PDB file of C-alpha atoms in Angstrom:
ATOM      1  CA  UNK W 161      18.727   3.492 -18.953  1.00 66.00           C
ATOM      2  CA  UNK W 162      17.179   0.569 -17.133  1.00 76.00           C
ATOM      3  CA  UNK W 163      13.458  -0.071 -17.495  1.00 89.00           C
ATOM      4  CA  UNK W 164      13.280  -1.909 -14.174  1.00 95.00           C
ATOM      5  CA  UNK W 165      13.338  -0.812 -10.541  1.00 98.00           C
ATOM      6  CA  UNK W 166      15.905  -3.271  -9.147  1.00 97.00           C
ATOM      7  CA  UNK W 167      18.568  -0.621  -8.556  1.00 97.00           C
ATOM      8  CA  UNK W 168      16.129   2.056  -7.365  1.00 98.00           C
ATOM      9  CA  UNK W 169      15.022   0.529  -4.050  1.00 98.00           C
ATOM     10  CA  UNK W 170      15.049   2.972  -1.148  1.00 98.00           C
ATOM     11  CA  UNK W 171      14.419   3.155   2.610  1.00 98.00           C
ATOM     12  CA  UNK W 172      10.849   3.573   3.836  1.00 98.00           C
ATOM     13  CA  UNK W 173      11.560   6.271   6.410  1.00 98.00           C
ATOM     14  CA  UNK W 174      13.382   4.795   9.399  1.00 97.00           C
ATOM     15  CA  UNK W 175      11.386   1.533   9.429  1.00 98.00           C
ATOM     16  CA  UNK W 176      14.398  -0.482   8.253  1.00 98.00           C
ATOM     17  CA  UNK W 177      12.333  -1.651   5.265  1.00 98.00           C
ATOM     18  CA  UNK W 178      13.861  -1.187   1.811  1.00 98.00           C
ATOM     19  CA  UNK W 179      11.174  -0.834  -0.839  1.00 98.00           C
ATOM     20  CA  UNK W 180      10.774  -0.424  -4.578  1.00 98.00           C
ATOM     21  CA  UNK W 181       9.455   3.006  -5.609  1.00 98.00           C
ATOM     22  CA  UNK W 182       6.331   1.319  -6.978  1.00 98.00           C
ATOM     23  CA  UNK W 183       4.325  -1.260  -5.058  1.00 98.00           C
ATOM     24  CA  UNK W 184       1.746  -3.673  -6.419  1.00 98.00           C
ATOM     25  CA  UNK W 185      -1.747  -3.041  -5.045  1.00 97.00           C
ATOM     26  CA  UNK W 186      -3.920  -6.152  -4.961  1.00 97.00           C
ATOM     27  CA  UNK W 187      -7.501  -4.981  -4.454  1.00 94.00           C
ATOM     28  CA  UNK W 188      -8.302  -6.343  -7.928  1.00 94.00           C
ATOM     29  CA  UNK W 189      -7.095  -9.831  -6.944  1.00 95.00           C
ATOM     30  CA  UNK W 190      -9.917 -10.154  -4.429  1.00 94.00           C
ATOM     31  CA  UNK W 191     -12.705  -7.658  -4.906  1.00 87.00           C
ATOM     32  CA  UNK W 192     -14.696  -6.299  -7.840  1.00 85.00           C
ATOM     33  CA  UNK W 193     -17.629  -4.701  -5.958  1.00 81.00           C
ATOM     34  CA  UNK W 194     -17.754  -1.160  -4.656  1.00 74.00           C
ATOM     35  CA  UNK W 195     -14.380  -0.162  -6.113  1.00 74.00           C
ATOM     36  CA  UNK W 196     -13.852   3.203  -7.797  1.00 69.00           C
ATOM     37  CA  UNK W 197     -12.236   2.400 -11.120  1.00 66.00           C
ATOM     38  CA  UNK W 198     -13.256   3.993 -14.425  1.00 64.00           C
ATOM     39  CA  UNK W 199     -14.083   0.657 -16.062  1.00 68.00           C
ATOM     40  CA  UNK W 200     -15.131  -2.813 -14.951  1.00 75.00           C
ATOM     41  CA  UNK W 201     -12.675  -5.706 -14.695  1.00 84.00           C
ATOM     42  CA  UNK W 202     -12.597  -9.434 -14.117  1.00 90.00           C
ATOM     43  CA  UNK W 203     -10.731 -10.757 -11.086  1.00 92.00           C
ATOM     44  CA  UNK W 204      -7.771 -12.717 -12.509  1.00 94.00           C
ATOM     45  CA  UNK W 205      -7.549 -16.464 -11.946  1.00 95.00           C
ATOM     46  CA  UNK W 206      -4.618 -18.021 -10.056  1.00 95.00           C
ATOM     47  CA  UNK W 207      -2.473 -18.492 -13.180  1.00 96.00           C
ATOM     48  CA  UNK W 208      -2.967 -14.883 -14.271  1.00 97.00           C
ATOM     49  CA  UNK W 209      -2.390 -13.586 -10.749  1.00 97.00           C
ATOM     50  CA  UNK W 210       0.763 -15.693 -10.425  1.00 97.00           C
ATOM     51  CA  UNK W 211       2.107 -14.368 -13.721  1.00 97.00           C
ATOM     52  CA  UNK W 212       1.368 -10.782 -12.672  1.00 97.00           C
ATOM     53  CA  UNK W 213       3.237 -11.218  -9.377  1.00 98.00           C
ATOM     54  CA  UNK W 214       6.108 -12.915 -11.222  1.00 98.00           C
ATOM     55  CA  UNK W 215       6.288 -10.010 -13.677  1.00 98.00           C
ATOM     56  CA  UNK W 216       6.252  -7.477 -10.835  1.00 98.00           C
ATOM     57  CA  UNK W 217       9.183  -9.282  -9.225  1.00 98.00           C
ATOM     58  CA  UNK W 218      11.091  -9.413 -12.547  1.00 98.00           C
ATOM     59  CA  UNK W 219      10.543  -5.673 -12.971  1.00 98.00           C
ATOM     60  CA  UNK W 220      12.095  -4.976  -9.563  1.00 98.00           C
ATOM     61  CA  UNK W 221       8.940  -4.503  -7.478  1.00 98.00           C
ATOM     62  CA  UNK W 222       9.317  -5.925  -3.962  1.00 98.00           C
ATOM     63  CA  UNK W 223       6.373  -4.217  -2.234  1.00 98.00           C
ATOM     64  CA  UNK W 224       2.910  -5.772  -2.257  1.00 98.00           C
ATOM     65  CA  UNK W 225      -0.140  -4.138  -0.694  1.00 98.00           C
ATOM     66  CA  UNK W 226      -3.223  -5.988   0.508  1.00 98.00           C
ATOM     67  CA  UNK W 227      -5.998  -5.699   3.111  1.00 98.00           C
ATOM     68  CA  UNK W 228      -8.874  -7.668   4.634  1.00 97.00           C
ATOM     69  CA  UNK W 229     -11.161  -5.144   2.885  1.00 96.00           C
ATOM     70  CA  UNK W 230      -9.852  -6.402  -0.485  1.00 96.00           C
ATOM     71  CA  UNK W 231     -12.121  -9.437  -0.451  1.00 94.00           C
ATOM     72  CA  UNK W 232     -10.099 -12.630  -1.021  1.00 95.00           C
ATOM     73  CA  UNK W 233      -6.821 -10.829  -1.744  1.00 97.00           C
ATOM     74  CA  UNK W 234      -4.934 -11.931   1.398  1.00 98.00           C
ATOM     75  CA  UNK W 235      -5.999 -15.574   1.231  1.00 97.00           C
ATOM     76  CA  UNK W 236      -5.020 -15.732  -2.451  1.00 97.00           C
ATOM     77  CA  UNK W 237      -1.631 -14.095  -1.821  1.00 98.00           C
ATOM     78  CA  UNK W 238      -0.644 -16.716   0.785  1.00 98.00           C
ATOM     79  CA  UNK W 239      -0.331 -19.557  -1.757  1.00 97.00           C
ATOM     80  CA  UNK W 240       0.826 -17.222  -4.564  1.00 97.00           C
ATOM     81  CA  UNK W 241       3.811 -16.019  -2.476  1.00 97.00           C
ATOM     82  CA  UNK W 242       4.529 -19.442  -0.961  1.00 96.00           C
ATOM     83  CA  UNK W 243       8.281 -20.125  -0.896  1.00 96.00           C
ATOM     84  CA  UNK W 244       9.072 -16.546  -1.930  1.00 96.00           C
ATOM     85  CA  UNK W 245       8.283 -14.664   1.270  1.00 96.00           C
ATOM     86  CA  UNK W 246      11.809 -13.255   1.453  1.00 96.00           C
ATOM     87  CA  UNK W 247      11.335 -11.536  -1.932  1.00 97.00           C
ATOM     88  CA  UNK W 248       8.498  -9.333  -0.690  1.00 98.00           C
ATOM     89  CA  UNK W 249       7.776  -6.489   1.687  1.00 98.00           C
ATOM     90  CA  UNK W 250       4.119  -7.140   2.602  1.00 98.00           C
ATOM     91  CA  UNK W 251       1.758  -4.325   3.608  1.00 98.00           C
ATOM     92  CA  UNK W 252      -1.633  -5.211   5.037  1.00 98.00           C
ATOM     93  CA  UNK W 253      -4.259  -3.388   7.037  1.00 98.00           C
ATOM     94  CA  UNK W 254      -6.790  -3.606   9.840  1.00 98.00           C
ATOM     95  CA  UNK W 255     -10.013  -1.814  10.691  1.00 98.00           C
ATOM     96  CA  UNK W 256     -12.095  -2.294   7.555  1.00 97.00           C
ATOM     97  CA  UNK W 257     -13.910  -5.522   6.725  1.00 96.00           C
ATOM     98  CA  UNK W 258     -15.678  -6.337   3.464  1.00 93.00           C
ATOM     99  CA  UNK W 259     -18.349  -9.026   3.496  1.00 90.00           C
ATOM    100  CA  UNK W 260     -21.417  -9.695   1.334  1.00 84.00           C
ATOM    101  CA  UNK W 261     -20.657  -6.634  -0.762  1.00 86.00           C
ATOM    102  CA  UNK W 262     -20.506  -4.233   2.187  1.00 90.00           C
ATOM    103  CA  UNK W 263     -17.754  -2.511   4.161  1.00 93.00           C
ATOM    104  CA  UNK W 264     -17.796  -2.172   7.940  1.00 96.00           C
ATOM    105  CA  UNK W 265     -15.238  -0.799  10.392  1.00 98.00           C
ATOM    106  CA  UNK W 266     -13.936  -1.958  13.773  1.00 98.00           C
ATOM    107  CA  UNK W 267     -10.913  -0.345  15.429  1.00 98.00           C
ATOM    108  CA  UNK W 268     -11.213  -1.992  18.844  1.00 98.00           C
ATOM    109  CA  UNK W 269      -8.015  -3.487  20.317  1.00 98.00           C
ATOM    110  CA  UNK W 270      -9.538  -6.998  20.272  1.00 98.00           C
ATOM    111  CA  UNK W 271     -10.537  -6.772  16.620  1.00 98.00           C
ATOM    112  CA  UNK W 272      -7.183  -5.237  15.658  1.00 98.00           C
ATOM    113  CA  UNK W 273      -5.307  -8.156  17.203  1.00 98.00           C
ATOM    114  CA  UNK W 274      -7.693 -10.743  15.727  1.00 98.00           C
ATOM    115  CA  UNK W 275      -7.428  -9.125  12.308  1.00 98.00           C
ATOM    116  CA  UNK W 276      -3.615  -9.208  12.322  1.00 98.00           C
ATOM    117  CA  UNK W 277      -3.542 -12.838  13.516  1.00 98.00           C
ATOM    118  CA  UNK W 278      -5.963 -13.745  10.701  1.00 98.00           C
ATOM    119  CA  UNK W 279      -3.834 -11.880   8.137  1.00 98.00           C
ATOM    120  CA  UNK W 280      -0.750 -13.797   9.290  1.00 98.00           C
ATOM    121  CA  UNK W 281      -2.581 -17.088   8.685  1.00 98.00           C
ATOM    122  CA  UNK W 282      -4.030 -16.053   5.341  1.00 98.00           C
ATOM    123  CA  UNK W 283      -0.685 -14.735   4.108  1.00 98.00           C
ATOM    124  CA  UNK W 284       1.103 -17.840   5.460  1.00 98.00           C
ATOM    125  CA  UNK W 285       3.757 -15.777   7.211  1.00 98.00           C
ATOM    126  CA  UNK W 286       5.152 -15.215  10.718  1.00 98.00           C
ATOM    127  CA  UNK W 287       5.281 -11.430  10.349  1.00 98.00           C
ATOM    128  CA  UNK W 288       3.814  -8.598   8.302  1.00 98.00           C
ATOM    129  CA  UNK W 289       6.288  -5.906   7.315  1.00 98.00           C
ATOM    130  CA  UNK W 290       3.891  -2.976   7.608  1.00 98.00           C
ATOM    131  CA  UNK W 291       0.390  -2.919   9.100  1.00 98.00           C
ATOM    132  CA  UNK W 292      -1.785   0.133   8.507  1.00 98.00           C
ATOM    133  CA  UNK W 293      -5.100   1.084  10.052  1.00 98.00           C
ATOM    134  CA  UNK W 294      -7.629   1.337   7.215  1.00 97.00           C
ATOM    135  CA  UNK W 295      -9.344   4.595   8.164  1.00 98.00           C
ATOM    136  CA  UNK W 296     -13.059   5.297   7.763  1.00 97.00           C
ATOM    137  CA  UNK W 297     -12.187   9.001   7.541  1.00 97.00           C
ATOM    138  CA  UNK W 298     -12.352   9.812  11.256  1.00 98.00           C
ATOM    139  CA  UNK W 299      -8.573   9.644  11.570  1.00 98.00           C
ATOM    140  CA  UNK W 300      -8.074  11.492  14.863  1.00 98.00           C
ATOM    141  CA  UNK W 301     -10.744   9.516  16.719  1.00 98.00           C
ATOM    142  CA  UNK W 302      -9.223   6.232  15.520  1.00 98.00           C
ATOM    143  CA  UNK W 303      -5.715   7.255  16.581  1.00 98.00           C
ATOM    144  CA  UNK W 304      -6.642   8.852  19.900  1.00 98.00           C
ATOM    145  CA  UNK W 305      -9.621   6.930  21.213  1.00 98.00           C
ATOM    146  CA  UNK W 306      -9.936   3.430  19.730  1.00 98.00           C
ATOM    147  CA  UNK W 307      -6.851   1.746  21.206  1.00 98.00           C
ATOM    148  CA  UNK W 308      -5.968   0.302  17.785  1.00 98.00           C
ATOM    149  CA  UNK W 309      -2.667   2.193  17.443  1.00 98.00           C
ATOM    150  CA  UNK W 310      -1.527   1.037  20.889  1.00 98.00           C
ATOM    151  CA  UNK W 311      -2.409  -2.532  19.873  1.00 98.00           C
ATOM    152  CA  UNK W 312      -0.278  -2.216  16.737  1.00 98.00           C
ATOM    153  CA  UNK W 313       2.618  -0.971  18.882  1.00 98.00           C
ATOM    154  CA  UNK W 314       2.226  -4.112  21.050  1.00 98.00           C
ATOM    155  CA  UNK W 315       2.161  -6.357  17.964  1.00 98.00           C
ATOM    156  CA  UNK W 316       5.348  -4.679  16.761  1.00 98.00           C
ATOM    157  CA  UNK W 317       7.047  -5.369  20.102  1.00 98.00           C
ATOM    158  CA  UNK W 318       5.918  -9.002  19.783  1.00 98.00           C
ATOM    159  CA  UNK W 319       7.529  -9.243  16.331  1.00 98.00           C
ATOM    160  CA  UNK W 320       4.283  -9.966  14.510  1.00 98.00           C
ATOM    161  CA  UNK W 321       4.569  -6.740  12.535  1.00 98.00           C
ATOM    162  CA  UNK W 322       7.714  -4.769  11.742  1.00 98.00           C
ATOM    163  CA  UNK W 323       6.202  -1.324  11.375  1.00 98.00           C
ATOM    164  CA  UNK W 324       2.777   0.307  11.646  1.00 98.00           C
ATOM    165  CA  UNK W 325       0.855   3.364  10.590  1.00 98.00           C
ATOM    166  CA  UNK W 326      -2.336   4.747   9.095  1.00 98.00           C
ATOM    167  CA  UNK W 327      -3.929   4.759   5.672  1.00 98.00           C
ATOM    168  CA  UNK W 328      -5.791   7.959   6.381  1.00 98.00           C
ATOM    169  CA  UNK W 329      -7.837  10.711   4.808  1.00 98.00           C
ATOM    170  CA  UNK W 330      -6.829  13.896   6.628  1.00 98.00           C
ATOM    171  CA  UNK W 331      -3.714  15.999   7.159  1.00 98.00           C
ATOM    172  CA  UNK W 332      -4.211  15.982  10.942  1.00 98.00           C
ATOM    173  CA  UNK W 333      -4.536  12.193  10.958  1.00 98.00           C
ATOM    174  CA  UNK W 334      -1.458  11.710   8.806  1.00 98.00           C
ATOM    175  CA  UNK W 335       0.652  13.977  11.008  1.00 98.00           C
ATOM    176  CA  UNK W 336      -0.446  12.276  14.247  1.00 98.00           C
ATOM    177  CA  UNK W 337       0.053   8.833  12.672  1.00 98.00           C
ATOM    178  CA  UNK W 338       3.667   9.721  11.829  1.00 98.00           C
ATOM    179  CA  UNK W 339       4.303  11.333  15.203  1.00 98.00           C
ATOM    180  CA  UNK W 340       3.196   8.182  17.034  1.00 98.00           C
ATOM    181  CA  UNK W 341       4.014   5.510  14.443  1.00 98.00           C
ATOM    182  CA  UNK W 342       6.171   4.652  11.456  1.00 98.00           C
ATOM    183  CA  UNK W 343       4.292   5.326   8.229  1.00 98.00           C
ATOM    184  CA  UNK W 344       1.317   7.026   6.600  1.00 98.00           C
ATOM    185  CA  UNK W 345      -0.412   6.093   3.379  1.00 98.00           C
ATOM    186  CA  UNK W 346      -1.514   9.321   1.739  1.00 98.00           C
ATOM    187  CA  UNK W 347      -3.522  10.386  -1.312  1.00 98.00           C
ATOM    188  CA  UNK W 348      -1.320  12.543  -3.556  1.00 98.00           C
ATOM    189  CA  UNK W 349      -1.829  13.030  -7.274  1.00 96.00           C
ATOM    190  CA  UNK W 350      -2.176  15.666  -9.978  1.00 94.00           C
ATOM    191  CA  UNK W 351      -5.705  16.525  -8.838  1.00 93.00           C
ATOM    192  CA  UNK W 352      -5.345  16.124  -5.051  1.00 96.00           C
ATOM    193  CA  UNK W 353      -2.385  17.532  -3.118  1.00 97.00           C
ATOM    194  CA  UNK W 354      -4.104  18.592   0.098  1.00 97.00           C
ATOM    195  CA  UNK W 355      -2.176  16.047   2.182  1.00 98.00           C
ATOM    196  CA  UNK W 356       1.242  17.401   1.123  1.00 98.00           C
ATOM    197  CA  UNK W 357       1.993  18.628   4.705  1.00 98.00           C
ATOM    198  CA  UNK W 358       2.120  14.959   5.745  1.00 98.00           C
ATOM    199  CA  UNK W 359       4.798  14.314   3.111  1.00 98.00           C
ATOM    200  CA  UNK W 360       6.724  17.387   4.284  1.00 98.00           C
ATOM    201  CA  UNK W 361       6.659  16.161   7.892  1.00 98.00           C
ATOM    202  CA  UNK W 362       7.801  12.686   6.834  1.00 98.00           C
ATOM    203  CA  UNK W 363      10.735  14.121   4.862  1.00 98.00           C
ATOM    204  CA  UNK W 364      11.967  16.135   7.842  1.00 98.00           C
ATOM    205  CA  UNK W 365      11.410  13.384  10.444  1.00 98.00           C
ATOM    206  CA  UNK W 366      12.573  10.276   8.500  1.00 98.00           C
ATOM    207  CA  UNK W 367       9.109   8.708   8.530  1.00 98.00           C
ATOM    208  CA  UNK W 368       7.636   6.394   5.900  1.00 98.00           C
ATOM    209  CA  UNK W 369       5.195   7.497   3.200  1.00 98.00           C
ATOM    210  CA  UNK W 370       3.245   5.315   0.790  1.00 98.00           C
ATOM    211  CA  UNK W 371       1.172   7.031  -1.884  1.00 98.00           C
ATOM    212  CA  UNK W 372      -2.320   5.783  -2.743  1.00 97.00           C
ATOM    213  CA  UNK W 373      -4.331   6.952  -5.753  1.00 95.00           C
ATOM    214  CA  UNK W 374      -1.123   8.287  -7.321  1.00 95.00           C
ATOM    215  CA  UNK W 375      -2.705   7.878 -10.750  1.00 92.00           C
ATOM    216  CA  UNK W 376      -6.096   8.991  -9.385  1.00 83.00           C
ATOM    217  CA  UNK W 377      -7.366   5.356  -9.502  1.00 54.00           C
ATOM    218  CA  UNK W 378      -6.828   5.271 -13.264  1.00 55.00           C
ATOM    219  CA  UNK W 379      -8.576   8.599 -13.856  1.00 55.00           C
ATOM    220  CA  UNK W 380      -5.422  10.664 -14.501  1.00 54.00           C
ATOM    221  CA  UNK W 381      -5.981  12.859 -17.580  1.00 59.00           C
ATOM    222  CA  UNK W 382      -4.058  15.816 -18.934  1.00 60.00           C
ATOM    223  CA  UNK W 383      -3.805  17.854 -22.090  1.00 62.00           C
ATOM    224  CA  UNK W 384      -2.943  16.409 -25.484  1.00 63.00           C
ATOM    225  CA  UNK W 385       0.623  15.185 -25.828  1.00 69.00           C
ATOM    226  CA  UNK W 386       1.230  14.894 -22.083  1.00 77.00           C
ATOM    227  CA  UNK W 387       1.759  11.415 -20.620  1.00 87.00           C
ATOM    228  CA  UNK W 388      -0.409  11.460 -17.461  1.00 90.00           C
ATOM    229  CA  UNK W 389       1.549   8.604 -15.890  1.00 93.00           C
ATOM    230  CA  UNK W 390       4.864  10.411 -16.354  1.00 94.00           C
ATOM    231  CA  UNK W 391       3.447  13.700 -15.071  1.00 94.00           C
ATOM    232  CA  UNK W 392       1.988  11.886 -12.042  1.00 95.00           C
ATOM    233  CA  UNK W 393       5.298  10.198 -11.223  1.00 97.00           C
ATOM    234  CA  UNK W 394       7.215  13.464 -11.667  1.00 96.00           C
ATOM    235  CA  UNK W 395       4.956  15.017  -9.045  1.00 97.00           C
ATOM    236  CA  UNK W 396       5.123  12.040  -6.662  1.00 98.00           C
ATOM    237  CA  UNK W 397       8.848  11.310  -6.874  1.00 98.00           C
ATOM    238  CA  UNK W 398       9.665  15.003  -6.907  1.00 97.00           C
ATOM    239  CA  UNK W 399       8.825  15.002  -3.196  1.00 98.00           C
ATOM    240  CA  UNK W 400      11.662  13.770  -0.931  1.00 98.00           C
ATOM    241  CA  UNK W 401       9.215  12.350   1.618  1.00 98.00           C
ATOM    242  CA  UNK W 402       7.806   9.692  -0.709  1.00 98.00           C
ATOM    243  CA  UNK W 403       8.921   6.092  -0.229  1.00 98.00           C
ATOM    244  CA  UNK W 404       6.721   4.234  -2.713  1.00 98.00           C
ATOM    245  CA  UNK W 405       3.532   4.628  -4.733  1.00 98.00           C
ATOM    246  CA  UNK W 406       1.043   1.744  -4.719  1.00 98.00           C
ATOM    247  CA  UNK W 407      -0.323   0.985  -8.192  1.00 96.00           C
ATOM    248  CA  UNK W 408      -3.281  -1.394  -8.376  1.00 93.00           C
ATOM    249  CA  UNK W 409      -3.153  -2.751 -11.913  1.00 92.00           C
ATOM    250  CA  UNK W 410      -3.865  -6.298 -13.121  1.00 94.00           C
ATOM    251  CA  UNK W 411      -2.805  -5.464 -16.695  1.00 95.00           C
ATOM    252  CA  UNK W 412       0.766  -6.665 -17.433  1.00 96.00           C
ATOM    253  CA  UNK W 413       1.238  -3.985 -20.115  1.00 96.00           C
ATOM    254  CA  UNK W 414       0.138  -1.222 -17.749  1.00 94.00           C
ATOM    255  CA  UNK W 415       2.446  -2.598 -15.070  1.00 97.00           C
ATOM    256  CA  UNK W 416       5.443  -2.684 -17.439  1.00 97.00           C
ATOM    257  CA  UNK W 417       4.673   0.825 -18.698  1.00 96.00           C
ATOM    258  CA  UNK W 418       4.317   2.185 -15.161  1.00 97.00           C
ATOM    259  CA  UNK W 419       7.641   0.641 -14.127  1.00 98.00           C
ATOM    260  CA  UNK W 420       9.461   1.930 -17.221  1.00 97.00           C
ATOM    261  CA  UNK W 421       8.029   5.414 -16.676  1.00 96.00           C
ATOM    262  CA  UNK W 422       8.902   5.472 -12.959  1.00 98.00           C
ATOM    263  CA  UNK W 423      12.429   4.280 -13.766  1.00 97.00           C
ATOM    264  CA  UNK W 424      12.804   7.019 -16.390  1.00 96.00           C
ATOM    265  CA  UNK W 425      11.568   9.715 -13.987  1.00 97.00           C
ATOM    266  CA  UNK W 426      13.788   8.530 -11.120  1.00 97.00           C
ATOM    267  CA  UNK W 427      16.894   8.057 -13.275  1.00 94.00           C
ATOM    268  CA  UNK W 428      16.388  11.491 -14.785  1.00 83.00           C
ATOM    269  CA  UNK W 429      16.589  13.111 -11.358  1.00 63.00           C
ATOM    270  CA  UNK W 430      19.931  14.638 -10.380  1.00 50.00           C
TER     271      UNK W 430
END
């Protein structure tokens, strides 16, 4: 049995994107304030970050997730991915900003366009594979009233993004995001399965699903003798709607273990 994900890549709904079942989340490359992890961490330097990205690629990960709200993550990824753009499916976001230790939100059409143009520059690329609105929790208002989703549709027609969707917080938001767009990023883990209807809809309508907090932001705990990572991945990959789960580790051992466990779970499926 392989302990890598190279042969386990799969379609992300009908976006045309082919993704690894695990993606590398990069909040910890750019931000160490106001993040909900069980223990503190030090933002890795460029050498460490480069090695982590190299390891992810070796292990068969081709999906990398970033956002303007992740501090310096995007601007660091530009140089780190330089010359290897074709190896990666890049997910970024719009709507949430993080400056001077504080988050703020802006879903106006003008800000959405400015944010995407800035992400293109920071990431040193001509296109972003998937652009998600970074919800503040008021999913339906953002999708219906702000004009941001229509702006993302325009940017897709212009070729600046290949697919778009919502990183949301509600079932209603996730369903509307899929109805009118390509992908939803959904919380789904051993403790929180309230957004499962979004996964069900995606499975029956060939829409994309990315899972966030699949390991409950590092808090996954179960009874003695049960591997919480394996149990989490059995839940996640047991659902046919799931494209990929974003895992935000900066620990090479954790990354290797997560990949080996995901490979084991996926290869064990009929």
